[in-house]
Coordinates of N, CA and C in Angstrom, one line a residue:
M1 N -19.1 -5.2 -12.8 CA -18.8 -4.4 -11.7 C -17.4 -4.0 -11.6
V2 N -17.1 -2.7 -11.3 CA -15.7 -2.3 -11.1 C -15.1 -3.0 -9.9
S3 N -14.0 -3.6 -10.0 CA -13.3 -4.3 -8.9 C -12.3 -3.4 -8.3
V4 N -12.4 -3.2 -7.0 CA -11.5 -2.4 -6.2 C -10.6 -3.3 -5.4
R5 N -9.3 -3.3 -5.6 CA -8.4 -4.2 -4.9 C -8.1 -3.6 -3.5
V6 N -8.1 -4.4 -2.5 CA -7.8 -4.0 -1.1 C -6.6 -4.6 -0.6
K7 N -5.7 -3.7 0.0 CA -4.5 -4.2 0.6 C -4.5 -3.8 2.1
I8 N -4.3 -4.8 2.9 CA -4.2 -4.6 4.4 C -2.7 -4.7 4.7
C9 N -2.1 -3.6 5.1 CA -0.7 -3.5 5.3 C -0.4 -3.5 6.8
G10 N 0.9 -4.0 7.1 CA 1.3 -4.0 8.5 C 0.8 -5.1 9.4
L11 N 0.4 -6.2 8.8 CA -0.1 -7.3 9.6 C 1.0 -8.0 10.3
S12 N 0.8 -8.3 11.6 CA 1.9 -8.9 12.3 C 1.5 -10.0 13.2
T13 N 0.2 -10.5 13.2 CA -0.2 -11.6 14.0 C -1.0 -12.6 13.2
G14 N -1.1 -13.8 13.6 CA -1.9 -14.8 12.9 C -3.4 -14.5 12.8
D15 N -3.9 -13.9 13.9 CA -5.3 -13.7 13.9 C -5.7 -12.5 13.0
T16 N -4.9 -11.5 13.0 CA -5.2 -10.4 12.1 C -5.0 -10.7 10.6
L17 N -4.0 -11.5 10.4 CA -3.8 -12.0 9.0 C -5.0 -12.8 8.6
A18 N -5.5 -13.7 9.5 CA -6.7 -14.5 9.1 C -7.9 -13.6 8.9
A19 N -8.0 -12.6 9.7 CA -9.1 -11.7 9.5 C -9.1 -11.0 8.2
A20 N -7.9 -10.6 7.7 CA -7.8 -10.0 6.4 C -8.1 -10.9 5.3
L21 N -7.6 -12.2 5.4 CA -7.9 -13.2 4.4 C -9.4 -13.5 4.4
D22 N -9.9 -13.7 5.5 CA -11.4 -14.1 5.6 C -12.3 -13.0 5.1
A23 N -11.8 -11.7 5.3 CA -12.6 -10.6 4.8 C -12.5 -10.5 3.3
G24 N -11.5 -11.1 2.7 CA -11.4 -11.0 1.2 C -10.4 -10.0 0.7
A25 N -9.4 -9.7 1.6 CA -8.4 -8.7 1.1 C -7.6 -9.4 -0.1
D26 N -7.3 -8.5 -1.0 CA -6.6 -9.0 -2.2 C -5.1 -9.0 -2.0
L27 N -4.6 -8.2 -1.2 CA -3.1 -8.1 -0.9 C -3.0 -8.0 0.6
V28 N -1.9 -8.6 1.2 CA -1.6 -8.5 2.6 C -0.1 -8.1 2.7
G29 N 0.1 -7.1 3.5 CA 1.5 -6.5 3.6 C 2.2 -6.8 4.9
F30 N 3.5 -7.1 4.8 CA 4.3 -7.4 5.9 C 5.5 -6.3 5.9
V31 N 5.6 -5.6 7.0 CA 6.6 -4.5 7.1 C 7.9 -5.0 7.7
H32 N 9.0 -4.7 7.0 CA 10.3 -4.9 7.6 C 11.0 -3.6 7.6
F33 N 10.9 -2.9 8.7 CA 11.5 -1.6 9.0 C 11.5 -1.4 10.5
P34 N 12.7 -1.6 11.1 CA 12.8 -1.6 12.5 C 12.2 -0.4 13.3
A35 N 12.1 0.8 12.6 CA 11.5 1.9 13.3 C 10.0 1.9 13.4
S36 N 9.4 0.9 12.7 CA 7.9 0.9 12.6 C 7.4 0.0 13.8
P37 N 6.2 0.4 14.3 CA 5.6 -0.5 15.3 C 5.0 -1.8 14.7
R38 N 5.0 -1.8 13.3 CA 4.5 -3.0 12.6 C 5.7 -3.9 12.1
H39 N 6.9 -3.6 12.5 CA 8.0 -4.3 12.0 C 8.0 -5.8 12.3
L40 N 8.4 -6.6 11.3 CA 8.5 -8.0 11.5 C 10.0 -8.5 11.2
G41 N 10.5 -9.3 12.1 CA 11.8 -10.0 11.7 C 11.5 -11.0 10.7
W42 N 12.6 -11.5 10.1 CA 12.4 -12.4 8.9 C 11.7 -13.7 9.3
A43 N 12.0 -14.2 10.5 CA 11.4 -15.5 11.0 C 9.9 -15.3 11.1
E44 N 9.5 -14.2 11.7 CA 8.0 -13.9 11.9 C 7.4 -13.7 10.5
A45 N 8.0 -13.0 9.6 CA 7.5 -12.7 8.3 C 7.3 -14.0 7.5
R46 N 8.3 -14.9 7.7 CA 8.2 -16.2 6.9 C 7.0 -17.0 7.4
A47 N 6.8 -17.0 8.7 CA 5.7 -17.8 9.2 C 4.3 -17.3 8.7
L48 N 4.2 -16.0 8.8 CA 2.9 -15.4 8.3 C 2.7 -15.5 6.8
A49 N 3.8 -15.3 6.1 CA 3.7 -15.4 4.6 C 3.3 -16.8 4.2
A50 N 3.8 -17.8 4.9 CA 3.5 -19.1 4.6 C 2.0 -19.4 4.8
A51 N 1.4 -18.8 5.7 CA 0.0 -19.0 6.1 C -1.0 -18.4 5.0
V52 N -0.5 -17.6 4.2 CA -1.3 -17.0 3.2 C -1.8 -18.1 2.2
R53 N -1.0 -19.0 1.8 CA -1.3 -20.1 1.0 C -2.1 -19.8 -0.3
G54 N -1.6 -18.7 -1.0 CA -2.2 -18.4 -2.2 C -3.5 -17.7 -2.2
R55 N -4.0 -17.3 -1.0 CA -5.3 -16.7 -0.9 C -5.3 -15.2 -1.2
A56 N -4.1 -14.6 -1.2 CA -4.0 -13.2 -1.5 C -2.5 -13.0 -2.0
E57 N -2.3 -11.8 -2.5 CA -0.9 -11.5 -2.9 C -0.1 -11.1 -1.7
R58 N 1.1 -11.5 -1.6 CA 2.0 -11.2 -0.5 C 2.9 -10.0 -0.8
V59 N 2.8 -9.0 0.0 CA 3.6 -7.8 -0.2 C 4.6 -7.6 0.9
V60 N 5.8 -7.3 0.6 CA 6.8 -7.0 1.6 C 7.2 -5.5 1.5
L61 N 7.0 -4.8 2.6 CA 7.3 -3.3 2.6 C 8.7 -3.1 3.1
L62 N 9.5 -2.4 2.3 CA 10.9 -2.1 2.7 C 11.2 -0.6 2.5
V63 N 12.1 -0.1 3.3 CA 12.4 1.3 3.3 C 13.9 1.5 3.0
D64 N 14.2 2.0 1.8 CA 15.6 2.2 1.4 C 16.4 1.0 1.6
P65 N 16.0 -0.2 1.1 CA 16.8 -1.4 1.4 C 18.0 -1.5 0.6
D66 N 19.1 -2.2 1.2 CA 20.2 -2.5 0.5 C 20.0 -3.9 -0.2
D67 N 20.9 -4.3 -1.0 CA 20.7 -5.6 -1.7 C 20.5 -6.8 -0.8
A68 N 21.2 -6.8 0.3 CA 21.1 -7.9 1.2 C 19.7 -8.0 1.8
T69 N 19.1 -6.8 2.1 CA 17.8 -6.8 2.7 C 16.8 -7.3 1.6
V70 N 17.0 -6.9 0.4 CA 16.1 -7.4 -0.7 C 16.2 -8.9 -0.8
A71 N 17.4 -9.4 -0.8 CA 17.6 -10.9 -0.9 C 16.9 -11.6 0.3
A72 N 17.0 -11.0 1.5 CA 16.4 -11.7 2.7 C 14.9 -11.7 2.6
A73 N 14.4 -10.6 2.0 CA 12.9 -10.5 1.8 C 12.4 -11.5 0.8
L74 N 13.2 -11.7 -0.2 CA 12.8 -12.7 -1.2 C 12.8 -14.1 -0.6
E75 N 13.9 -14.4 0.1 CA 14.0 -15.7 0.7 C 13.0 -16.0 1.8
S76 N 12.6 -15.0 2.6 CA 11.8 -15.2 3.7 C 10.3 -15.1 3.4
V77 N 9.9 -14.1 2.6 CA 8.5 -13.8 2.3 C 8.1 -14.4 1.0
A78 N 9.0 -14.5 0.0 CA 8.6 -14.9 -1.3 C 7.5 -14.0 -1.8
P79 N 7.7 -12.7 -1.8 CA 6.6 -11.8 -2.1 C 6.2 -11.8 -3.5
D80 N 4.9 -11.5 -3.7 CA 4.4 -11.3 -5.1 C 4.7 -9.9 -5.5
L81 N 4.9 -9.0 -4.6 CA 5.1 -7.6 -4.9 C 6.0 -7.0 -3.8
I82 N 7.0 -6.2 -4.2 CA 7.9 -5.5 -3.3 C 7.4 -4.0 -3.2
Q83 N 7.1 -3.6 -2.0 CA 6.7 -2.2 -1.9 C 7.9 -1.4 -1.3
L84 N 8.3 -0.3 -2.0 CA 9.4 0.5 -1.5 C 8.8 1.8 -1.0
H85 N 9.1 2.1 0.3 CA 8.4 3.2 0.9 C 9.4 4.2 1.5
G86 N 10.6 4.3 0.9 CA 11.6 5.2 1.4 C 11.8 6.3 0.3
R87 N 13.1 6.7 0.2 CA 13.5 7.7 -0.7 C 14.2 7.1 -2.0
E88 N 13.8 5.9 -2.3 CA 14.4 5.2 -3.4 C 14.3 6.1 -4.7
S89 N 15.4 6.2 -5.4 CA 15.4 6.9 -6.7 C 14.7 6.1 -7.8
P90 N 14.4 6.7 -8.9 CA 13.9 5.8 -10.0 C 14.9 4.8 -10.4
E91 N 16.2 5.1 -10.4 CA 17.2 4.2 -10.8 C 17.3 3.0 -9.8
R92 N 17.1 3.3 -8.5 CA 17.1 2.2 -7.5 C 15.9 1.3 -7.6
V93 N 14.8 1.9 -7.9 CA 13.6 1.1 -8.2 C 13.8 0.1 -9.3
A94 N 14.4 0.6 -10.4 CA 14.6 -0.2 -11.5 C 15.6 -1.3 -11.2
A95 N 16.6 -1.0 -10.4 CA 17.7 -2.0 -10.0 C 17.1 -3.1 -9.1
I96 N 16.2 -2.7 -8.2 CA 15.6 -3.7 -7.3 C 14.6 -4.6 -8.1
R97 N 13.9 -4.0 -9.0 CA 13.0 -4.8 -9.9 C 13.8 -5.8 -10.7
A98 N 15.0 -5.4 -11.2 CA 15.8 -6.2 -12.0 C 16.4 -7.4 -11.2
M99 N 17.0 -7.0 -10.0 CA 17.7 -8.0 -9.2 C 16.7 -9.0 -8.6
S100 N 15.5 -8.5 -8.3 CA 14.5 -9.4 -7.6 C 13.7 -10.3 -8.5
G101 N 13.5 -9.7 -9.7 CA 12.6 -10.4 -10.6 C 11.1 -10.4 -10.2
R102 N 10.8 -9.4 -9.3 CA 9.4 -9.3 -8.8 C 8.9 -7.9 -9.2
P103 N 7.6 -7.8 -9.3 CA 7.0 -6.4 -9.5 C 7.3 -5.5 -8.3
V104 N 7.5 -4.3 -8.6 CA 7.8 -3.3 -7.5 C 6.7 -2.2 -7.5
M105 N 6.3 -1.9 -6.3 CA 5.4 -0.7 -6.1 C 6.1 0.4 -5.3
K106 N 6.2 1.6 -5.9 CA 6.9 2.7 -5.2 C 5.8 3.6 -4.6
A107 N 6.0 3.9 -3.3 CA 5.2 4.8 -2.6 C 5.7 6.3 -2.8
L108 N 4.8 7.2 -3.1 CA 5.1 8.6 -3.3 C 4.3 9.4 -2.3
G109 N 4.9 10.2 -1.5 CA 4.3 11.1 -0.5 C 3.7 12.3 -1.2
I110 N 2.4 12.6 -1.0 CA 1.7 13.7 -1.6 C 1.2 14.7 -0.6
A111 N 1.5 15.9 -0.8 CA 1.0 17.0 0.0 C 0.5 18.2 -0.8
E112 N 1.1 18.3 -2.0 CA 0.7 19.4 -2.9 C 0.8 19.0 -4.3
A113 N 0.3 19.8 -5.2 CA 0.2 19.4 -6.6 C 1.6 19.1 -7.2
A114 N 2.6 19.8 -6.7 CA 4.0 19.6 -7.2 C 4.5 18.2 -7.0
D115 N 4.0 17.6 -5.9 CA 4.5 16.2 -5.6 C 4.0 15.2 -6.7
L116 N 3.0 15.5 -7.4 CA 2.5 14.6 -8.4 C 3.4 14.7 -9.6
A117 N 4.2 15.7 -9.7 CA 5.1 15.8 -10.9 C 6.1 14.6 -10.9
R118 N 6.3 14.0 -9.7 CA 7.3 12.9 -9.7 C 6.7 11.6 -10.2
V119 N 5.4 11.5 -10.5 CA 4.8 10.3 -11.0 C 5.5 9.8 -12.3
A120 N 5.7 10.8 -13.2 CA 6.3 10.4 -14.5 C 7.8 9.9 -14.3
D121 N 8.4 10.2 -13.2 CA 9.8 9.8 -13.0 C 9.9 8.3 -12.7
Y122 N 8.8 7.7 -12.2 CA 8.9 6.4 -11.7 C 8.2 5.4 -12.7
A123 N 8.5 5.6 -14.0 CA 7.9 4.6 -15.0 C 8.5 3.2 -14.8
A124 N 9.6 3.1 -14.1 CA 10.2 1.7 -13.9 C 9.3 0.9 -12.9
A125 N 8.6 1.6 -12.1 CA 7.7 0.9 -11.1 C 6.5 0.2 -11.8
D126 N 6.2 -0.9 -11.3 CA 5.0 -1.6 -11.8 C 3.7 -1.0 -11.3
R127 N 3.8 -0.4 -10.1 CA 2.6 0.3 -9.6 C 3.1 1.5 -8.8
L128 N 2.3 2.5 -8.6 CA 2.6 3.6 -7.7 C 1.5 3.6 -6.6
L129 N 2.0 3.9 -5.3 CA 1.1 4.0 -4.2 C 1.2 5.5 -3.8
L130 N 0.0 6.2 -3.9 CA 0.0 7.6 -3.5 C -0.4 7.7 -2.1
D131 N 0.4 8.2 -1.2 CA 0.2 8.3 0.2 C 0.4 9.7 0.7
A132 N -0.1 10.0 1.9 CA 0.1 11.3 2.4 C 1.6 11.5 2.8
K133 N 2.1 12.6 2.4 CA 3.5 12.9 2.8 C 3.6 13.0 4.3
P134 N 4.6 12.4 5.0 CA 4.7 12.5 6.4 C 5.0 13.9 6.9
P135 N 4.5 14.3 8.0 CA 4.8 15.6 8.5 C 6.3 15.8 8.8
R136 N 6.8 17.0 8.8 CA 8.2 17.2 9.0 C 8.6 16.6 10.4
G137 N 9.7 15.9 10.4 CA 10.2 15.3 11.6 C 9.6 13.9 12.0
A138 N 8.6 13.5 11.2 CA 8.0 12.2 11.5 C 9.0 11.0 11.4
A139 N 8.8 10.0 12.3 CA 9.7 8.9 12.3 C 9.5 7.9 11.2
L140 N 8.2 7.9 10.7 CA 7.8 6.9 9.7 C 7.5 7.5 8.4
P141 N 7.8 6.9 7.3 CA 7.5 7.4 6.0 C 6.0 7.2 5.6
G142 N 5.3 6.4 6.3 CA 3.9 6.1 6.1 C 3.3 5.5 7.3
G143 N 2.0 5.2 7.2 CA 1.3 4.6 8.4 C 1.1 5.7 9.5
N144 N 1.0 6.9 9.1 CA 0.8 8.0 10.1 C -0.6 8.4 10.3
G145 N -1.6 7.7 9.6 CA -3.0 8.0 9.8 C -3.4 9.3 9.2
L146 N -2.7 9.9 8.2 CA -3.0 11.1 7.6 C -3.5 10.9 6.2
A147 N -4.4 11.8 5.8 CA -4.9 11.8 4.4 C -4.3 13.0 3.7
F148 N -4.1 13.0 2.4 CA -3.8 14.2 1.6 C -5.1 14.7 0.9
D149 N -5.0 15.8 0.3 CA -6.1 16.4 -0.3 C -6.4 15.7 -1.6
W150 N -7.5 14.9 -1.6 CA -7.8 14.1 -2.7 C -8.2 14.9 -4.0
S151 N -8.6 16.1 -3.8 CA -8.9 17.0 -5.0 C -7.7 17.2 -5.8
L152 N -6.5 17.0 -5.3 CA -5.2 17.2 -6.1 C -5.2 16.2 -7.3
L153 N -6.0 15.1 -7.2 CA -5.9 14.1 -8.2 C -6.9 14.3 -9.3
A154 N -7.8 15.3 -9.1 CA -8.9 15.5 -10.1 C -8.4 15.8 -11.5
G155 N -8.8 15.0 -12.5 CA -8.4 15.2 -13.8 C -7.0 14.9 -14.2
R156 N -6.2 14.3 -13.3 CA -4.8 14.0 -13.6 C -4.7 12.6 -14.1
P157 N -4.0 12.4 -15.2 CA -3.8 11.0 -15.7 C -2.8 10.3 -14.8
L158 N -3.1 9.1 -14.3 CA -2.2 8.4 -13.4 C -2.0 7.0 -14.1
P159 N -0.9 6.4 -13.8 CA -0.6 5.1 -14.4 C -1.6 4.0 -13.9
R160 N -1.9 3.1 -14.8 CA -2.8 2.0 -14.4 C -2.3 1.2 -13.2
G161 N -3.2 0.8 -12.3 CA -2.8 0.1 -11.2 C -2.4 0.9 -10.0
W162 N -2.5 2.2 -10.1 CA -2.1 3.1 -8.9 C -3.0 2.8 -7.7
M163 N -2.5 3.0 -6.6 CA -3.1 2.6 -5.3 C -3.2 3.9 -4.4
L164 N -4.4 4.0 -3.7 CA -4.6 5.2 -2.8 C -4.3 4.7 -1.4
S165 N -3.6 5.5 -0.7 CA -3.3 5.3 0.7 C -3.3 6.6 1.5
G166 N -3.3 6.5 2.8 CA -3.2 7.6 3.7 C -4.5 8.0 4.4
G167 N -4.6 7.7 5.6 CA -5.7 8.1 6.4 C -7.0 7.4 6.1
L168 N -7.0 6.4 5.4 CA -8.3 5.7 5.0 C -8.8 4.9 6.2
R169 N -10.1 4.9 6.4 CA -10.7 4.2 7.5 C -12.0 3.6 7.0
P170 N -12.7 2.7 7.7 CA -13.9 2.1 7.3 C -15.0 3.2 7.0
G171 N -15.0 4.3 7.7 CA -16.0 5.4 7.6 C -15.6 6.4 6.5
T172 N -14.4 6.3 5.9 CA -14.0 7.3 4.9 C -13.7 6.8 3.6
V173 N -13.5 5.4 3.5 CA -13.0 4.9 2.2 C -14.0 5.0 1.1
A174 N -15.3 4.9 1.3 CA -16.3 5.0 0.3 C -16.2 6.4 -0.4
E175 N -16.0 7.4 0.5 CA -15.9 8.8 0.0 C -14.6 8.9 -0.9
A176 N -13.5 8.3 -0.4 CA -12.3 8.4 -1.1 C -12.4 7.7 -2.5
L177 N -13.1 6.6 -2.6 CA -13.3 6.0 -3.9 C -14.1 6.9 -4.8
A178 N -15.2 7.5 -4.2 CA -16.0 8.3 -5.1 C -15.3 9.5 -5.6
R179 N -14.4 10.1 -4.8 CA -13.8 11.4 -5.1 C -12.5 11.2 -6.0
T180 N -11.9 10.0 -5.9 CA -10.6 9.8 -6.6 C -10.7 8.8 -7.8
G181 N -11.8 8.0 -7.7 CA -11.9 6.9 -8.7 C -10.8 5.8 -8.6
A182 N -10.2 5.7 -7.4 CA -9.2 4.7 -7.2 C -9.7 3.3 -7.4
T183 N -9.0 2.4 -8.0 CA -9.4 1.0 -8.1 C -8.5 0.1 -7.3
A184 N -7.7 0.7 -6.4 CA -7.0 0.0 -5.4 C -6.7 0.9 -4.2
V185 N -6.9 0.3 -3.0 CA -6.7 1.1 -1.8 C -5.8 0.3 -0.8
D186 N -5.1 1.0 0.1 CA -4.2 0.4 1.1 C -4.6 1.0 2.4
V187 N -4.6 0.2 3.4 CA -4.9 0.7 4.8 C -3.9 0.0 5.8
S188 N -3.6 0.8 6.8 CA -2.8 0.2 7.9 C -3.3 0.8 9.2
S189 N -2.9 2.1 9.5 CA -3.3 2.6 10.8 C -4.9 2.7 10.9
G190 N -5.6 2.8 9.8 CA -7.0 3.0 9.8 C -7.8 1.8 10.3
V191 N -7.1 0.6 10.5 CA -7.7 -0.5 11.1 C -7.0 -1.0 12.3
E192 N -6.5 0.0 13.1 CA -5.8 -0.3 14.3 C -6.4 0.4 15.5
T193 N -6.2 -0.2 16.7 CA -6.7 0.4 17.9 C -5.6 1.3 18.5
V194 N -4.4 0.9 18.4 CA -3.2 1.6 18.7 C -2.2 1.3 17.6
P195 N -1.1 2.1 17.4 CA -0.2 1.9 16.4 C 0.4 0.5 16.4
G196 N 0.2 -0.3 15.4 CA 0.8 -1.6 15.3 C -0.2 -2.7 15.7
A197 N -1.3 -2.4 16.3 CA -2.3 -3.4 16.8 C -3.5 -3.4 15.9
K198 N -3.6 -4.3 14.9 CA -4.7 -4.4 14.0 C -5.9 -4.9 14.8
D199 N -7.1 -4.5 14.4 CA -8.4 -5.0 14.9 C -9.1 -5.8 13.9
P200 N -9.4 -7.1 14.2 CA -10.1 -7.9 13.2 C -11.4 -7.3 12.7
A201 N -12.2 -6.7 13.7 CA -13.5 -6.2 13.3 C -13.3 -5.0 12.4
L202 N -12.3 -4.1 12.6 CA -12.1 -3.0 11.8 C -11.6 -3.4 10.4
I203 N -10.8 -4.5 10.3 CA -10.4 -5.0 9.0 C -11.6 -5.5 8.2
A204 N -12.5 -6.2 8.8 CA -13.7 -6.7 8.1 C -14.5 -5.5 7.7
A205 N -14.7 -4.5 8.6 CA -15.5 -3.4 8.2 C -14.9 -2.6 7.1
F206 N -13.6 -2.5 7.0 CA -12.9 -1.7 6.0 C -13.2 -2.4 4.6
V207 N -12.9 -3.7 4.6 CA -13.1 -4.4 3.3 C -14.6 -4.4 2.9
A208 N -15.5 -4.5 3.8 CA -16.9 -4.4 3.5 C -17.3 -3.0 3.0
A209 N -16.7 -2.0 3.6 CA -16.9 -0.6 3.1 C -16.4 -0.4 1.7
V210 N -15.3 -1.0 1.4 CA -14.7 -0.8 0.0 C -15.6 -1.5 -1.0
R211 N -16.1 -2.7 -0.7 CA -17.0 -3.4 -1.6 C -18.3 -2.6 -1.8
A212 N -18.8 -2.1 -0.7 CA -20.1 -1.3 -0.8 C -19.9 -0.1 -1.6
G213 N -18.7 0.6 -1.3 CA -18.4 1.9 -2.0 C -18.2 1.6 -3.5
A214 N -17.6 0.5 -3.9 CA -17.4 0.2 -5.3 C -18.7 -0.1 -6.0
A215 N -19.6 -0.8 -5.3 CA -20.9 -1.1 -5.9 C -21.7 0.1 -6.1
L216 N -21.6 1.0 -5.1 CA -22.4 2.3 -5.2 C -21.8 3.1 -6.4
G217 N -20.5 3.2 -6.5 CA -19.9 3.9 -7.6 C -20.3 3.3 -9.0
E218 N -20.4 2.0 -9.0 CA -20.8 1.4 -10.3 C -22.2 1.7 -10.6
A219 N -23.1 1.7 -9.6 CA -24.5 2.1 -9.8 C -24.6 3.5 -10.3
A220 N -23.8 4.4 -9.8 CA -23.9 5.8 -10.1 C -23.2 6.1 -11.4
G221 N -22.5 5.2 -12.0 CA -21.8 5.4 -13.2 C -20.4 6.0 -13.1
G222 N -19.9 6.1 -11.9 CA -18.5 6.6 -11.7 C -18.4 8.1 -11.9
L223 N -17.2 8.6 -11.7 CA -17.0 10.0 -11.9 C -16.2 10.2 -13.2
A224 N -16.7 11.0 -14.1 CA -16.0 11.2 -15.3 C -14.6 11.8 -15.2
S225 N -14.4 12.6 -14.1 CA -13.1 13.3 -13.9 C -12.2 12.5 -13.1
A226 N -12.6 11.4 -12.6 CA -11.7 10.6 -11.7 C -10.5 10.0 -12.5
P227 N -9.3 10.1 -11.9 CA -8.1 9.5 -12.6 C -8.0 8.0 -12.4
R228 N -8.7 7.3 -13.2 CA -8.8 5.8 -13.0 C -7.5 5.1 -13.5
G229 N -6.7 5.8 -14.2 CA -5.5 5.1 -14.7 C -5.5 5.1 -16.2
V230 N -4.3 5.3 -16.8 CA -4.2 5.3 -18.2 C -3.1 4.3 -18.6

């Protein structure tokens, strides 16, 4: 069976972290970005990360971090993966990967076909996360509850391990899997009742929908044109 990895991002309470782990999330994300309603200070992040106890991969999301912030993230979260969700250049991605000694996932905002041209520039990243480009003037680089046009991915070669994000919800993720062939998905606002407030029931429903959608895709033989990664 094709395994689709699930990341629940922006977790900020013990009960919602427990819901994500109990549902079988493969990755759990902690946001350190003061402008975000999902922001965690380092003490809060440390406590939540410790509770994961090897049940999932720990991801810390940073936005244009300086070296001191990266060092604090390593000390507090001990992440398995660093997610960069700002305007980090390919050179900065490579530098953070080298200084941290951890895999790095770079988020790229997608709104039109031209945005996918940047994929090749980020060969230094261990993974790419394709997210909806935020609208002009938006305060947040992600977590805005928007989806991009998935048809932009049709027939395009994408690096192995790429992850789909942007506007995914329990009711839409199966369609997203079928149309894009993604083997990893990320959700934040799609399992919230209000920005920053995760809902345990929605988390469980999202993970269940991913598993069901993956099983359905396997039974159907997948999509020949889907960019599953090269």
